[in-house]
Every structure is written in structure tokens, then in C-alpha cells.
mmCIF file of C-alpha atoms in Angstrom:
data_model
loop_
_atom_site.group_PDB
_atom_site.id
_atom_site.type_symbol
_atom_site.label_atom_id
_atom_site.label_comp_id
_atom_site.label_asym_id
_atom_site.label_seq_id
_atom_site.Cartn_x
_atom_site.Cartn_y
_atom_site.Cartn_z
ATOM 1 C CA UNK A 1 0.000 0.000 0.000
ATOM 2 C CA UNK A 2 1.349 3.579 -0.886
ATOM 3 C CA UNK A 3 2.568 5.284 1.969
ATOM 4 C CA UNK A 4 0.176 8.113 1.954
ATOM 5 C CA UNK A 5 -2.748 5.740 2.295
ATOM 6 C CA UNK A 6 -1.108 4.837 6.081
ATOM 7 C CA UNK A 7 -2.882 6.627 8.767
ATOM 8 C CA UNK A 8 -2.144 7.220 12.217
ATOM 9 C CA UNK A 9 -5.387 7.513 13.741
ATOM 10 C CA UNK A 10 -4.835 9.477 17.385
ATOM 11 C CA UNK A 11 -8.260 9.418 19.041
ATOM 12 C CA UNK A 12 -8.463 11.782 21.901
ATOM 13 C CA UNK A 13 -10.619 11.166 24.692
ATOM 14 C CA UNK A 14 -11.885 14.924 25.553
ATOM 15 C CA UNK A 15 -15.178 14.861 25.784
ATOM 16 C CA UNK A 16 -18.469 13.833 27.442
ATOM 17 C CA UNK A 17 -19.578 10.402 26.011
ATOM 18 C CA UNK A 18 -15.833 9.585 24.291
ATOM 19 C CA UNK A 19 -14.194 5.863 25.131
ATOM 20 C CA UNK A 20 -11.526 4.209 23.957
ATOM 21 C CA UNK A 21 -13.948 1.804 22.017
ATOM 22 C CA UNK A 22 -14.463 4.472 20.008
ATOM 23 C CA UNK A 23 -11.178 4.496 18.390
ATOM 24 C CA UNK A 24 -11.582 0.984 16.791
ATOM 25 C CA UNK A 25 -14.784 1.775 15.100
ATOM 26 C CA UNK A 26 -13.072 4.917 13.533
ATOM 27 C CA UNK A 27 -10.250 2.905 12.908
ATOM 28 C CA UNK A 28 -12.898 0.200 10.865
ATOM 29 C CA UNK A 29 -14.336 3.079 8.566
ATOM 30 C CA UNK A 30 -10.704 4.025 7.481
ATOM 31 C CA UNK A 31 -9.935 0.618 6.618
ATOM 32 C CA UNK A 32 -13.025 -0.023 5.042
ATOM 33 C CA UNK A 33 -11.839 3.403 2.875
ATOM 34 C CA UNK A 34 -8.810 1.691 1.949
ATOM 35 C CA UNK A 35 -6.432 2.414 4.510
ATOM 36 C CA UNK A 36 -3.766 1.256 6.769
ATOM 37 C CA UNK A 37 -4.412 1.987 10.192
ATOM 38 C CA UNK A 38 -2.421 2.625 12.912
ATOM 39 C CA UNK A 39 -4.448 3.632 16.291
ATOM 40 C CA UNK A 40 -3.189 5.902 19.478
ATOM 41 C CA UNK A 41 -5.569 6.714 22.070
ATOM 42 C CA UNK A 42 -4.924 10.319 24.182
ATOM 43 C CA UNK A 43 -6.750 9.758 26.902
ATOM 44 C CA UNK A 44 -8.475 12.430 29.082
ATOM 45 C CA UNK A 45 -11.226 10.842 30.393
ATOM 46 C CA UNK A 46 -11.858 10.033 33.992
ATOM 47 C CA UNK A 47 -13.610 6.521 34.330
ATOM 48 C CA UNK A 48 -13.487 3.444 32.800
ATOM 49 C CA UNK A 49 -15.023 2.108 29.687
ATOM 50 C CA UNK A 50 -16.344 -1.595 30.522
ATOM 51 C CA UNK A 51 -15.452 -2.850 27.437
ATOM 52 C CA UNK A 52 -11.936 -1.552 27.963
ATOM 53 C CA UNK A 53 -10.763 -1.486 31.528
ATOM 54 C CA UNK A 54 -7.737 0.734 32.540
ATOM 55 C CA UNK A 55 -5.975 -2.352 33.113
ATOM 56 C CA UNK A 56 -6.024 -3.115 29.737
ATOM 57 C CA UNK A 57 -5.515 0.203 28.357
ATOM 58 C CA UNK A 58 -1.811 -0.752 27.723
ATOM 59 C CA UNK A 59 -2.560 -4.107 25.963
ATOM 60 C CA UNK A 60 -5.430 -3.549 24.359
ATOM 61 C CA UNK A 61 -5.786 -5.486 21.076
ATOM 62 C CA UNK A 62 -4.671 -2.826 18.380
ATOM 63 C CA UNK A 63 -4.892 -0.180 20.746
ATOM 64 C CA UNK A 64 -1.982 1.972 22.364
ATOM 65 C CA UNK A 65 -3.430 4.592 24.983
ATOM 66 C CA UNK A 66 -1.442 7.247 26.930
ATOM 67 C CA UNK A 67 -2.490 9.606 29.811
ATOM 68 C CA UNK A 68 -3.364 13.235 28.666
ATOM 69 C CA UNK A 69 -0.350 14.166 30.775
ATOM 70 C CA UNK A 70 2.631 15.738 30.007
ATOM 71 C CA UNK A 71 4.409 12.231 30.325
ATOM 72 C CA UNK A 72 1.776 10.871 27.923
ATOM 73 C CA UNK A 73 2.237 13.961 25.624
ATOM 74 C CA UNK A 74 5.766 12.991 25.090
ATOM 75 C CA UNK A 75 5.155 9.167 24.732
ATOM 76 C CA UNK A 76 2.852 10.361 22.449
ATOM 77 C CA UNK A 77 5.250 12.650 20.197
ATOM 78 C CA UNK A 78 7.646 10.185 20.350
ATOM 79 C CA UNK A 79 4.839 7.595 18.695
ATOM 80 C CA UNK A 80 4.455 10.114 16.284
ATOM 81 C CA UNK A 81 7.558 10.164 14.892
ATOM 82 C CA UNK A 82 7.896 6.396 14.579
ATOM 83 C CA UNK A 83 4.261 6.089 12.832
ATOM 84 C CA UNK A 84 4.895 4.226 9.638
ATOM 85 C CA UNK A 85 3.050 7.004 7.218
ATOM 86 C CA UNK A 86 2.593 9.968 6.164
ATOM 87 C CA UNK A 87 -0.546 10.989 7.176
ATOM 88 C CA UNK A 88 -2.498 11.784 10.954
ATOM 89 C CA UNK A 89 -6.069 12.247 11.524
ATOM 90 C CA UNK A 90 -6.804 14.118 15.160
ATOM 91 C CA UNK A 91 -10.305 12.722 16.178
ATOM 92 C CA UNK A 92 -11.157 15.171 19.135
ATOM 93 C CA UNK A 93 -14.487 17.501 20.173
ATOM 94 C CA UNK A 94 -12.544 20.727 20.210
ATOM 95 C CA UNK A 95 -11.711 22.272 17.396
ATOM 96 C CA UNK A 96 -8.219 21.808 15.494
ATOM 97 C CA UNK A 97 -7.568 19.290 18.349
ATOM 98 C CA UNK A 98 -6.665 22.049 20.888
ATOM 99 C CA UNK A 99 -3.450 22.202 22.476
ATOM 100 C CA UNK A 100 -2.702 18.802 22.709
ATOM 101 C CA UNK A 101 -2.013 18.653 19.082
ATOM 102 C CA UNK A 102 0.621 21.035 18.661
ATOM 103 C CA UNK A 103 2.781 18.249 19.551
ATOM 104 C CA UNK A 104 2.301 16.926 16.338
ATOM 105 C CA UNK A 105 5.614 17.904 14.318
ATOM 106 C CA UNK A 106 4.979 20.457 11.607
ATOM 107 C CA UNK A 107 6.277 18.370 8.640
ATOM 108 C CA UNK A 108 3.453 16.122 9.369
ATOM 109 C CA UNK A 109 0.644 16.592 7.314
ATOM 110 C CA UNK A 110 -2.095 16.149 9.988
ATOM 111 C CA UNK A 111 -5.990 16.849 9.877
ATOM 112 C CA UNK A 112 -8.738 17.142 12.394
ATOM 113 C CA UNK A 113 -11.293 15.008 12.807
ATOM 114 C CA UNK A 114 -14.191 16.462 14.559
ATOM 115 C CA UNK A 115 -15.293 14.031 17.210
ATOM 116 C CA UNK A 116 -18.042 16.204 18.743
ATOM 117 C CA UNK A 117 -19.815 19.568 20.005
ATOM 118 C CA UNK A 118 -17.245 21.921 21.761
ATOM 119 C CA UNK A 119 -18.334 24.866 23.637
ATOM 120 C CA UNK A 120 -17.262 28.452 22.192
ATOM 121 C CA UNK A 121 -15.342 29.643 24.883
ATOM 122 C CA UNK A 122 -13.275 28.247 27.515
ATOM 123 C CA UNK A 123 -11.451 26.207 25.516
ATOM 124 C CA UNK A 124 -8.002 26.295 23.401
ATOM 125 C CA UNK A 125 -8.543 25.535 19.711
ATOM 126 C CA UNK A 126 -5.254 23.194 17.849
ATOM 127 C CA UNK A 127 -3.308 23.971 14.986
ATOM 128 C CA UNK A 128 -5.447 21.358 12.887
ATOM 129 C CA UNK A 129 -7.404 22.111 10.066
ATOM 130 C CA UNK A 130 -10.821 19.683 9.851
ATOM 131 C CA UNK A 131 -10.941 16.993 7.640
ATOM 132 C CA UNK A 132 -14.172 18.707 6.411
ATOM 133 C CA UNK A 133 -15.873 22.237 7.184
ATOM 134 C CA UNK A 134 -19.235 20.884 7.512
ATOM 135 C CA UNK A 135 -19.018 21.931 11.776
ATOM 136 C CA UNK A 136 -22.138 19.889 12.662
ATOM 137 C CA UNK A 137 -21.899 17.985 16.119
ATOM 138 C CA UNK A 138 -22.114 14.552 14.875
ATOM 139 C CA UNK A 139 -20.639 15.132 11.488
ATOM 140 C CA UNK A 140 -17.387 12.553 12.254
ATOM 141 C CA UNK A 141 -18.864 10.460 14.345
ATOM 142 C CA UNK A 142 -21.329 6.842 13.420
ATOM 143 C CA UNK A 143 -23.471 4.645 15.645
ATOM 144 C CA UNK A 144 -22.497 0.845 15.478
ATOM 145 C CA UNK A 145 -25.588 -1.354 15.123
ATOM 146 C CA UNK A 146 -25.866 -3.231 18.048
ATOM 147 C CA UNK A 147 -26.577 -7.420 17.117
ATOM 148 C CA UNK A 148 -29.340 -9.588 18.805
ATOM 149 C CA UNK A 149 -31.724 -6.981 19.871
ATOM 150 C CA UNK A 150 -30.125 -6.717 23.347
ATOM 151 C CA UNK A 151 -32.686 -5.540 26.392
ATOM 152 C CA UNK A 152 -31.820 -2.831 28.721
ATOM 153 C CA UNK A 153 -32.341 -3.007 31.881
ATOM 154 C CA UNK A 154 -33.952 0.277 33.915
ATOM 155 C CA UNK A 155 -31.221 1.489 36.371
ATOM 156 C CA UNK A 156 -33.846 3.919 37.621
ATOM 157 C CA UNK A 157 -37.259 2.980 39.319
ATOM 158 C CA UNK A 158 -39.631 5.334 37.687
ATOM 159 C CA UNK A 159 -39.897 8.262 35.073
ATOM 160 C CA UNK A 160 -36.833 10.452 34.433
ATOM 161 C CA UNK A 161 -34.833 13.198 33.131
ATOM 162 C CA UNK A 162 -31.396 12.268 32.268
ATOM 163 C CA UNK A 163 -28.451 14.912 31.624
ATOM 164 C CA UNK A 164 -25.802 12.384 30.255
ATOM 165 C CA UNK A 165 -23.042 14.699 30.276
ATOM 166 C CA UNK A 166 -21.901 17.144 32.841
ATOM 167 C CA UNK A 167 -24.497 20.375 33.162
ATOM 168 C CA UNK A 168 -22.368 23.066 33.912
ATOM 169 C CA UNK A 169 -22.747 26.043 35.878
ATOM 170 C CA UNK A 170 -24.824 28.132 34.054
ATOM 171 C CA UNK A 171 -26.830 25.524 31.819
ATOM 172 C CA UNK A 172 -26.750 23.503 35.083
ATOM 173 C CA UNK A 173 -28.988 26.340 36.686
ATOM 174 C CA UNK A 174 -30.907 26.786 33.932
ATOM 175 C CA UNK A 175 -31.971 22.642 33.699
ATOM 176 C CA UNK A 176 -32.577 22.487 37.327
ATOM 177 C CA UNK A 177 -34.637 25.523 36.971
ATOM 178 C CA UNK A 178 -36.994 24.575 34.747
ATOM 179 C CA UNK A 179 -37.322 21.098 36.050
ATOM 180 C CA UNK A 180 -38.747 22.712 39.249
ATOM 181 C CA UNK A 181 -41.395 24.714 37.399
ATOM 182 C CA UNK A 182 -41.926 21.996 34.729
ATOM 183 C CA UNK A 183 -42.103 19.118 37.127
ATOM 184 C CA UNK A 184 -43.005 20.566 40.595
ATOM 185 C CA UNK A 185 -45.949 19.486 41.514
ATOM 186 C CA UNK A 186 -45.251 15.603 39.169
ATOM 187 C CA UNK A 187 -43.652 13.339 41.893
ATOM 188 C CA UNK A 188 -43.264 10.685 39.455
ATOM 189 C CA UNK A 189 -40.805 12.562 37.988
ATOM 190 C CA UNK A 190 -36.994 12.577 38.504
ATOM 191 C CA UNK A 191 -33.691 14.524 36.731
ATOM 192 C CA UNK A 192 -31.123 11.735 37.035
ATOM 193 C CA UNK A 193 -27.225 13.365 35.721
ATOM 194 C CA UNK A 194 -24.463 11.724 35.191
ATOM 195 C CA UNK A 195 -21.939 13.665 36.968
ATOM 196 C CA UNK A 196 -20.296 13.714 40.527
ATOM 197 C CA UNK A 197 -22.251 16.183 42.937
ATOM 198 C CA UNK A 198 -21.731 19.754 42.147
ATOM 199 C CA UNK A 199 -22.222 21.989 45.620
ATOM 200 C CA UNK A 200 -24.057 24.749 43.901
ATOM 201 C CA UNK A 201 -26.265 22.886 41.687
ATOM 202 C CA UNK A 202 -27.472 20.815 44.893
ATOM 203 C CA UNK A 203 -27.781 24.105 46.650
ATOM 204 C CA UNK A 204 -29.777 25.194 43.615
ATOM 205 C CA UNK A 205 -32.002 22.494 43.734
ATOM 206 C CA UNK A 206 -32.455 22.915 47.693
ATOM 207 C CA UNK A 207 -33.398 26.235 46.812
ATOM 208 C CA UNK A 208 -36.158 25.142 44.498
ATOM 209 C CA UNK A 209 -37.625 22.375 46.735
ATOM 210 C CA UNK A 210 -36.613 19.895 44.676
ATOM 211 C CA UNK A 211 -33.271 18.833 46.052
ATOM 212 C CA UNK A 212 -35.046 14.953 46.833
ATOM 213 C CA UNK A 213 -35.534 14.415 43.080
ATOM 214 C CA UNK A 214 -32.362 15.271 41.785
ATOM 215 C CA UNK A 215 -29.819 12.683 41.610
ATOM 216 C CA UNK A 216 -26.281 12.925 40.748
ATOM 217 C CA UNK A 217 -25.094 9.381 40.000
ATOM 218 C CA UNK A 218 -21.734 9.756 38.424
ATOM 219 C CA UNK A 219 -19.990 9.639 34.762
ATOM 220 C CA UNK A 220 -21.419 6.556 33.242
ATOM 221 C CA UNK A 221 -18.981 3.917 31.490
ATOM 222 C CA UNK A 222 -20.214 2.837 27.912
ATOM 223 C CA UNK A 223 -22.976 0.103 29.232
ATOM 224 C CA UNK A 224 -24.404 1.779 31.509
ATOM 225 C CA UNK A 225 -24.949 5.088 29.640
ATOM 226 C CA UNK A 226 -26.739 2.812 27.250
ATOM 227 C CA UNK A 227 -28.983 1.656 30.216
ATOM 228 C CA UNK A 228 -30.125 5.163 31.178
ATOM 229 C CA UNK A 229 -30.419 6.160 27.452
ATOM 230 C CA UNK A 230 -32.638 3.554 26.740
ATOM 231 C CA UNK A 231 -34.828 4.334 29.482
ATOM 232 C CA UNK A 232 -34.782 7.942 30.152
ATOM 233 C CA UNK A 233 -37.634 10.072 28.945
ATOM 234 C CA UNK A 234 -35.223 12.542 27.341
ATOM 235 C CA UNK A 235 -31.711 14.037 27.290
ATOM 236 C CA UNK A 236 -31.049 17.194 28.283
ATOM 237 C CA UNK A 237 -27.357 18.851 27.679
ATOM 238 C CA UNK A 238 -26.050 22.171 28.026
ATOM 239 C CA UNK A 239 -23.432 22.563 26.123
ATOM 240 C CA UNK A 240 -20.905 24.073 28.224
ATOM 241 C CA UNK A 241 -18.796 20.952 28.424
ATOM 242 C CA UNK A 242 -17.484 18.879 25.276
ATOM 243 C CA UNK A 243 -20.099 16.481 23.951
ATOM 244 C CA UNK A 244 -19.077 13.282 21.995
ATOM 245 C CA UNK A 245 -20.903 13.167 18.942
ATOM 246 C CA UNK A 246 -21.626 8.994 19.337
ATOM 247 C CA UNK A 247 -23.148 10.307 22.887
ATOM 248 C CA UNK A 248 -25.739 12.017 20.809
ATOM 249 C CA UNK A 249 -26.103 9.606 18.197
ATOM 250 C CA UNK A 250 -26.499 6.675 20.540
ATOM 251 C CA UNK A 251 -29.155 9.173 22.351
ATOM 252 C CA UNK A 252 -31.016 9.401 19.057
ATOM 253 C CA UNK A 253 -30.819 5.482 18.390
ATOM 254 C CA UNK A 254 -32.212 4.586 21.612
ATOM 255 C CA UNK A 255 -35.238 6.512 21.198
ATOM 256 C CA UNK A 256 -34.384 8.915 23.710
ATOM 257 C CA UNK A 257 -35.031 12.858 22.465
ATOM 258 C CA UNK A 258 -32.479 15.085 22.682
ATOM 259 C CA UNK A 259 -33.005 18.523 24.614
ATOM 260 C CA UNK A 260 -30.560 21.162 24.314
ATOM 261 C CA UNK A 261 -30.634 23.825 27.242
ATOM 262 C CA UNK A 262 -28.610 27.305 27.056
ATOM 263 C CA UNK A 263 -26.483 29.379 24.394
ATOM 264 C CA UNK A 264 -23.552 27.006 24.455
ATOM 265 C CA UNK A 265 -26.373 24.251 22.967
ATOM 266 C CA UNK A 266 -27.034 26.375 20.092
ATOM 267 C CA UNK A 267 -24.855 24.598 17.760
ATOM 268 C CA UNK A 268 -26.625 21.096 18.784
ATOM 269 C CA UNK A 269 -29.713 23.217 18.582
ATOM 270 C CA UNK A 270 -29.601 24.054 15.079
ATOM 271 C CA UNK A 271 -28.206 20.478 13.915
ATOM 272 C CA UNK A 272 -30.904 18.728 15.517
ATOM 273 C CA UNK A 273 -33.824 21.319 13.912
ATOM 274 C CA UNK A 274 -31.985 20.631 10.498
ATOM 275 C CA UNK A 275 -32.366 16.964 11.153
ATOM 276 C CA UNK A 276 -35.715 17.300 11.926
ATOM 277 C CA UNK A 277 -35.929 16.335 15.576
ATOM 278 C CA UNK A 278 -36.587 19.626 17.508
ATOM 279 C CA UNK A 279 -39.964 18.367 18.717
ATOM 280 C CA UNK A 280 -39.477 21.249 21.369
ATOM 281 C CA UNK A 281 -39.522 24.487 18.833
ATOM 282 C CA UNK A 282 -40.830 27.852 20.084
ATOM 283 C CA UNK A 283 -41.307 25.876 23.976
ATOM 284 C CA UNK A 284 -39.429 27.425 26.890
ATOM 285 C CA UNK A 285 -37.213 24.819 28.496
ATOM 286 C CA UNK A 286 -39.830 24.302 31.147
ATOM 287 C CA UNK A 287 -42.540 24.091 28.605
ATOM 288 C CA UNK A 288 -40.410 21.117 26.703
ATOM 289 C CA UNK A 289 -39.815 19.362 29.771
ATOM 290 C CA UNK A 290 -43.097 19.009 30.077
ATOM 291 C CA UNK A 291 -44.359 18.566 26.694
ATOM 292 C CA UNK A 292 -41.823 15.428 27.274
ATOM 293 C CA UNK A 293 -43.509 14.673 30.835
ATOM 294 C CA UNK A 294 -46.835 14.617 28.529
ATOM 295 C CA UNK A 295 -45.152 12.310 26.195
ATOM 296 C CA UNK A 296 -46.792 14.440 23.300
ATOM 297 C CA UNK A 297 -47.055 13.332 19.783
ATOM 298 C CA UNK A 298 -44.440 16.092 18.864
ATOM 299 C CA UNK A 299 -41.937 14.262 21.205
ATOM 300 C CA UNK A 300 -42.939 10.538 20.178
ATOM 301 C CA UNK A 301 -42.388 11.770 16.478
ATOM 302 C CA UNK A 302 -39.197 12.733 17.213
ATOM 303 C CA UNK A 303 -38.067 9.580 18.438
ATOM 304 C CA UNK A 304 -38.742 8.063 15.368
ATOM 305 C CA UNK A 305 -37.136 10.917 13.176
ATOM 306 C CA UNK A 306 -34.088 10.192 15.823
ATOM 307 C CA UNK A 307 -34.018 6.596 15.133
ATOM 308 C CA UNK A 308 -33.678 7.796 11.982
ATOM 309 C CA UNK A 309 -30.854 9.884 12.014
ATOM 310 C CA UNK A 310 -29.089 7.805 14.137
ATOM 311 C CA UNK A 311 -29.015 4.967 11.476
ATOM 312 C CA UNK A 312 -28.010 7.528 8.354
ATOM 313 C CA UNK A 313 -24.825 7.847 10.581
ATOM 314 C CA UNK A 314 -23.632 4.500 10.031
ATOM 315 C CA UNK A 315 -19.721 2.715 9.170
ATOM 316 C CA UNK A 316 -20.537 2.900 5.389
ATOM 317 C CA UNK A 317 -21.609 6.333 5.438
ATOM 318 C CA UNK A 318 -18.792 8.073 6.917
ATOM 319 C CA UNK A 319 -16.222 5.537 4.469
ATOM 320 C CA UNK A 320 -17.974 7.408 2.085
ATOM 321 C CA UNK A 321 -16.967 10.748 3.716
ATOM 322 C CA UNK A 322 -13.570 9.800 4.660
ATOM 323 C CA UNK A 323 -12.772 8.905 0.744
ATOM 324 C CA UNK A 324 -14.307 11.839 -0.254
ATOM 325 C CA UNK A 325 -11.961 14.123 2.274
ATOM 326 C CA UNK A 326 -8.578 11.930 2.270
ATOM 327 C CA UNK A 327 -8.654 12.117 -1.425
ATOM 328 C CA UNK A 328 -6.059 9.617 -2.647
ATOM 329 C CA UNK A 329 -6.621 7.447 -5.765
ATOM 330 C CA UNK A 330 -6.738 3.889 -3.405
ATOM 331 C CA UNK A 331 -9.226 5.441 -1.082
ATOM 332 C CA UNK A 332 -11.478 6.778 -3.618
ATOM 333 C CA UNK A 333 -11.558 3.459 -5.386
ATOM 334 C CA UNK A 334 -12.256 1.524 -2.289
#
């Protein structure tokens, strides 16, 4: 195979929702584009995936992942410069692949691969440009089809919100705001996040009489995100913290409605009302929570349209893309 058709493929964990699973299914479209792929995990997250424990982070079939450190940086370079081609492809949420990847040598001829939503401020755009300027949340990223038809199991007793991804302060405020007016006087309902305890959202919910109903339970790895997807009534996210674009994706193919809460949301905002799925347009955030409590036929629509969308982003669809945007004669015969 010609040398510019060998890829290293660093995948950096740096946002809500990423894994290191995630790498390997990139990995599959390149190949399946006609490439040769070599795979380097940057890893910034802060629990474990199931399907690929820490303690098998350094032997991982196909898979070499280093710390987001400074240690791991230089590991990393030093990877880098042994890769066996020509080409590397940056798969992170914020744009360019923010400072991480300026220790990519400049000789290299490196790309971005947008992985995800990135808030507009408060973070350090990279030196990459994207493999494509189509800036949409979930424009690099696929859902696998899951085989057999697996159940999930409820990890909640009753009728929830989730908030799969961190809140943040502002957005946080916002969510548990509306919740109280939406669902104050509902005590079948719940707003379940998956996030350690934050001191002034819990004192915001205190505030608002609510504090008994809102549970902070704690990033969730891979399987059990899938659990509370597949249950949850809908997803709410701010924003204000990177988003994985499979997070959203695999929100979409479970059935579970997507809610986006705040400014920072507006870019998920306008990608899910261009996909067809804002079931909540011209509703206040209280209003959509609980059009969503109501389970209107606006919101069960949309969980079709999601399903939908969800599939169109599949491994043979983003080939397609990648062959399109790496260009070469092999990969646009593949």
C-alpha cells in the first residue's frame, strides 16, 4: 500500500460520552476506505469504559493509549515520529484538536477530525485544520448497530430526566430551573445526571424544593450510559462541556429525544432542527420538559425521526466521507 494511504489515527478522549472503544470503530471506517491503520488513544477521560478497563488500556488489542499528561504527551510525540506514514487524523471535540495537538511535528501533514460539540469559549482551539468544514456535532462520528436486539435493563425505578453529560454552571442552573417549574408538583418525575455532585447545583435544587428528586449518579462507562439512554424520557445537555458526537447519536438510536438547554447548545440546537428532531420548537425549556412529561405526539415523532438519524450515521456512510476528504486514488476506489 502507498505510503500516503497509512494513517495514524490518534483518538483523543476529551469529551463527554468519548471511550476508547471508540477508536476501533473509527479505525474500521478508514480501513473499510482503503487504509492502513495505525491507532493511538490520548486519553483524558476520567472513568473506565467496561469494554476496555484501565488495566487493559496498555494491551489492548490494536490499541496503544497514553495519559493526557505531560508524560503521555511525550510518549505520544515520540509515537508520532515512529508512525509508519505519512498521514495523521486528530479525532477530538474541540476544534483543530486544541493544544494537545501542537505536539504533532509540523512536517506532518495532519488533519482534524471532529469528534463532537465543543463549547465556544473556555477552551483552546489546535493547529489542525478539519478533515471537512461541515461543523455539525455529529458530522465525524457513526453509531455501530448493536446485534441480537439486546434488552436494557432500567437502572432507575420510575420516570426520568437524564443529563448524560456534565451540566455546567450556568446551563446547570438553567436545567434544574426549569425542572422545578416543569415538574413541581409531578412526583413521578426525577432529573437523574451523570456527573459527581456539584455543591451549587445541589444548593440550587435545595433552593427550588426539589433537592429529593435530583440525583447525581456519576460519569457513566459505555454500558451503563446505554442503560439510562434507553430508558430515560429525554436528554437534556447544556453545552458548556465537550459532547461526543456517538453520545448524541447513541441518544437518538435509543429513542431517547435530545433537549438542548442554554447558548452554548445552540450549535446542537440548530443540527438537531436541520435533522428534523426539535420536537421542542418555540417551547421554553420548562414548557419542553413538560411537553416530554406529557409524552406528546411532537416528542414521540421525534423519536422516530431520531431513530432515523441515528441509522443515516452509520460505518458505510462516513467511508464514504472519509474517501471523499482523504482524497487519494486507493481510497477513492475503495
Amino acid at each position: 500500500m502507498d505510503r500516503e494511504n497509512r494513517v495514524l489515527l490518534i483518538e483523543h478522549l476529551d469529551a463527554s460520552g468519548a471511550a476508547i472503544a471508540d477508536a476501533s470503530v473509527r479505525a474500521a471506517a478508514l480501513r473499510a476506505a482503503g487504509c492502513d491503520v495505525e491507532v493511538v488513544v490520548l486519553d483524558a477521560s476520567e472513568h473506565d469504559d467496561l469494554q476496555y478497563p484501565a488495566r487493559m488500556r496498555r494491551n489492548g488489542p490494536g490499541v496503544e493509549a497514553y495519559c493526557d499528561d505531560a508524560c503521555g504527551r511525550e510518549l505520544l510525540r515520540k509515537r508520532v515520529a515512529r508512525a509508519r506514514g505519512e498521514r495523521v487524523l486528530w479525532a477530538s471535540a474541540t476544534p483543530g484538536g486544541g493544544d494537545a495537538a501542537r505536539l504533532l511535528p509540523a512536517d506532518v501533514t495532519a488533519h482534524w477530525w471532529p469528534s463532537g460539540h465543543a463549547p465556544l469559549h473556555g477552551i483552546t482551539r489546535g493547529p489542525l485544520e478539519p478533515l471537512w468544514r461541515d461543523g455539525a456535532p455529529c458530522s465525524g462520528s457513526l453509531v455501530e448497530r448493536e446485534s441480537g436486539g439486546r434488552s436494557r435493563l432500567s437502572l432507575w425505578d420510575g420516570v426520568f430526566i437524564l443529563a448524560p453529560a456534565p451540566l455546567g454552571r450556568e446551563g446547570g442552573k438553567a436545567i434544574i430551573d426549569a425542572f422545578a417549574e416543569a415538574a413541581g408538583d409531578r412526583d413521578e418525575m426525577d432529573l437523574v445526571v451523570c456527573d459527581h455532585a456539584s455543591e451549587d447545583l445541589e444548593a440550587r435544587a435545595h433552593a427550588r424544593g426539589i433537592s429529593l428528586r435530583v440525583h447525581f449518579v456519576g460519569p457513566a462507562p459505555r454500558e451503563a450510559e446505554a442503560a439510562w439512554l434507553a430508558t430515560a424520557t429525554v436528554a437534556v445537555v447544556s453545552g458548556e462541556v465537550p459532547l461526543s458526537g456517538g453520545l448524541l447519536l447513541r441518544a437518538l438510536a435509543n429513542g431517547c429525544p435530545i433537549l438542548p438547554a442554554g447558548h452554548a447548545a445552540e450549535p446542537i440546537a440548530r443540527w438537531l432542527t436541520a435533522h428534523g428532531t426539535d420536537w421542542h420548537r418555540g417551547l421554553t425549556l420548562a414548557e419542553s420538559l413538560a411537553a416530554a412529561l406529557d409524552r406528546t405526539r411532537d416528542l414521540q415523532d421525534a423519536r422516530d425521526r431520531g431513530r432515523e438519524v441515528a441509522a443515516a450515521h452509520s460505518t458505510s456512510a462516513l467511508t464514504a466521507r472519509l474517501a471523499s476528504a482523504l482524497g487519494s486514488e486507493d481510497v477513492r476506489a475503495a
